PDB file of C-alpha atoms in Angstrom:
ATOM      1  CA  UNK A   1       0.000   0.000   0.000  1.00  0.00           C
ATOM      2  CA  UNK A   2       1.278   3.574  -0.454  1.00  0.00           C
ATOM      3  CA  UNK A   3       1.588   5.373   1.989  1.00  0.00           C
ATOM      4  CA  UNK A   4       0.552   9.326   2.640  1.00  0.00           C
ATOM      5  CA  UNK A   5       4.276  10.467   1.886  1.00  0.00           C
ATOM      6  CA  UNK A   6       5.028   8.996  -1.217  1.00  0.00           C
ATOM      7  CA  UNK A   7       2.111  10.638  -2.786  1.00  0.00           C
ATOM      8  CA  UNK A   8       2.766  13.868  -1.742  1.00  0.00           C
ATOM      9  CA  UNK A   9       6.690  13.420  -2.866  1.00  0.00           C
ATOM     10  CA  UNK A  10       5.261  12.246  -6.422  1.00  0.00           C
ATOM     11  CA  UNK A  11       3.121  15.252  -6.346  1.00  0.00           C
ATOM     12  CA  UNK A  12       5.746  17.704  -5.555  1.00  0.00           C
ATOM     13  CA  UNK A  13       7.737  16.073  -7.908  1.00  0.00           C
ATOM     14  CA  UNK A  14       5.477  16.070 -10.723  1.00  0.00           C
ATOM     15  CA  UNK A  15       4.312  19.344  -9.727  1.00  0.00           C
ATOM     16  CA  UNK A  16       7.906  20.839  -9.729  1.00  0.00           C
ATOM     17  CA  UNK A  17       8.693  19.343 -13.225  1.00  0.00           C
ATOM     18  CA  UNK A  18       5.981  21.454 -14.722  1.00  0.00           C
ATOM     19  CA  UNK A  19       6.318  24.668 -13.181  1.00  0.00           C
ATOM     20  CA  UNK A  20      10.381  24.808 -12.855  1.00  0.00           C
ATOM     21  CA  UNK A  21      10.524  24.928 -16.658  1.00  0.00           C
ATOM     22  CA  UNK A  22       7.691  27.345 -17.459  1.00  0.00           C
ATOM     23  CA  UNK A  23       9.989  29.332 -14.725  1.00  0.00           C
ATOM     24  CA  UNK A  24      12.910  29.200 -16.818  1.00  0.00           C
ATOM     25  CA  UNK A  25      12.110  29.745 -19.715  1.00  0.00           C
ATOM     26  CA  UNK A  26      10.176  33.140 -18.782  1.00  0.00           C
ATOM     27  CA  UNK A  27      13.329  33.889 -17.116  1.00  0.00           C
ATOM     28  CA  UNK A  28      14.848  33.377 -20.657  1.00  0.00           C
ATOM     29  CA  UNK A  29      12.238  35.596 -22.094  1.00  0.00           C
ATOM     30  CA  UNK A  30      12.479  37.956 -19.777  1.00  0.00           C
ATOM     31  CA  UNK A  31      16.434  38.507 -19.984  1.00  0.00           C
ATOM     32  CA  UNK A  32      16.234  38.817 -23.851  1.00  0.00           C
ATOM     33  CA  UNK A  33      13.696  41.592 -23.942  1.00  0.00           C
ATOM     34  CA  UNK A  34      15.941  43.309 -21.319  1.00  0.00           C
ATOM     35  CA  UNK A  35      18.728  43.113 -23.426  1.00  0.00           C
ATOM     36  CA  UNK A  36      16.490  44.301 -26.249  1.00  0.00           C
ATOM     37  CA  UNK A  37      16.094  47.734 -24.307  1.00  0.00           C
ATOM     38  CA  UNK A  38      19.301  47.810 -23.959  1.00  0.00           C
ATOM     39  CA  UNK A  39      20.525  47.982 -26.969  1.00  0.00           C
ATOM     40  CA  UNK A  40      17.580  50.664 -27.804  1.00  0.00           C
ATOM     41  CA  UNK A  41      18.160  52.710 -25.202  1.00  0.00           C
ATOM     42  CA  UNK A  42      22.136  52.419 -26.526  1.00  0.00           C
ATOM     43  CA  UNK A  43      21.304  53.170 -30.008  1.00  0.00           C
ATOM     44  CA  UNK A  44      19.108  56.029 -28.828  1.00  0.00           C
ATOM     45  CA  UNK A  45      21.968  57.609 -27.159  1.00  0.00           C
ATOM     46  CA  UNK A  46      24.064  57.714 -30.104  1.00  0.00           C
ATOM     47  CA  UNK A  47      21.918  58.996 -31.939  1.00  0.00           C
ATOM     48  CA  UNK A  48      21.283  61.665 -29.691  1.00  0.00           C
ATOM     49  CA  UNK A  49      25.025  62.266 -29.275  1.00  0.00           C
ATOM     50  CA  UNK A  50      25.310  62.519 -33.008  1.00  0.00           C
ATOM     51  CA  UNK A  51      22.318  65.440 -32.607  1.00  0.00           C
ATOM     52  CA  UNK A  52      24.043  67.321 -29.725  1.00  0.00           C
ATOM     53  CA  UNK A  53      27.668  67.554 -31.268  1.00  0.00           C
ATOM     54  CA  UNK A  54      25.895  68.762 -34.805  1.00  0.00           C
ATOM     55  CA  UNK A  55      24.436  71.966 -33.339  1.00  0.00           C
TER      56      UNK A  55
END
């Protein structure tokens, strides 16, 4: 018979195994799109040190 434990531990387990990667991967998402602005807000500076040495 199976005791109380073990089904809780498979649960966690299980349970772990589907949120840990939906975790990661927003992580992922979320590092990419900050790296995105990054490079805007980079791009945007040039461009307004381009404007600022011009006049």
């Amino acid at each position: 018979m199976v005791e109380n434990w073990q089904i809780i531990l498979v649960i966690i387990i299980v349970g772990l195994s589907i949120v840990m990667p939906i975790y990661y991967s927003h992580q992922k998402k979320k590092k990419a799109q900050q790296e995105e602005l990054n490079k805007i807000k980079i791009y945007g500076e040039s461009i307004n040190e381009q404007t600022r040495r011009k006049h």
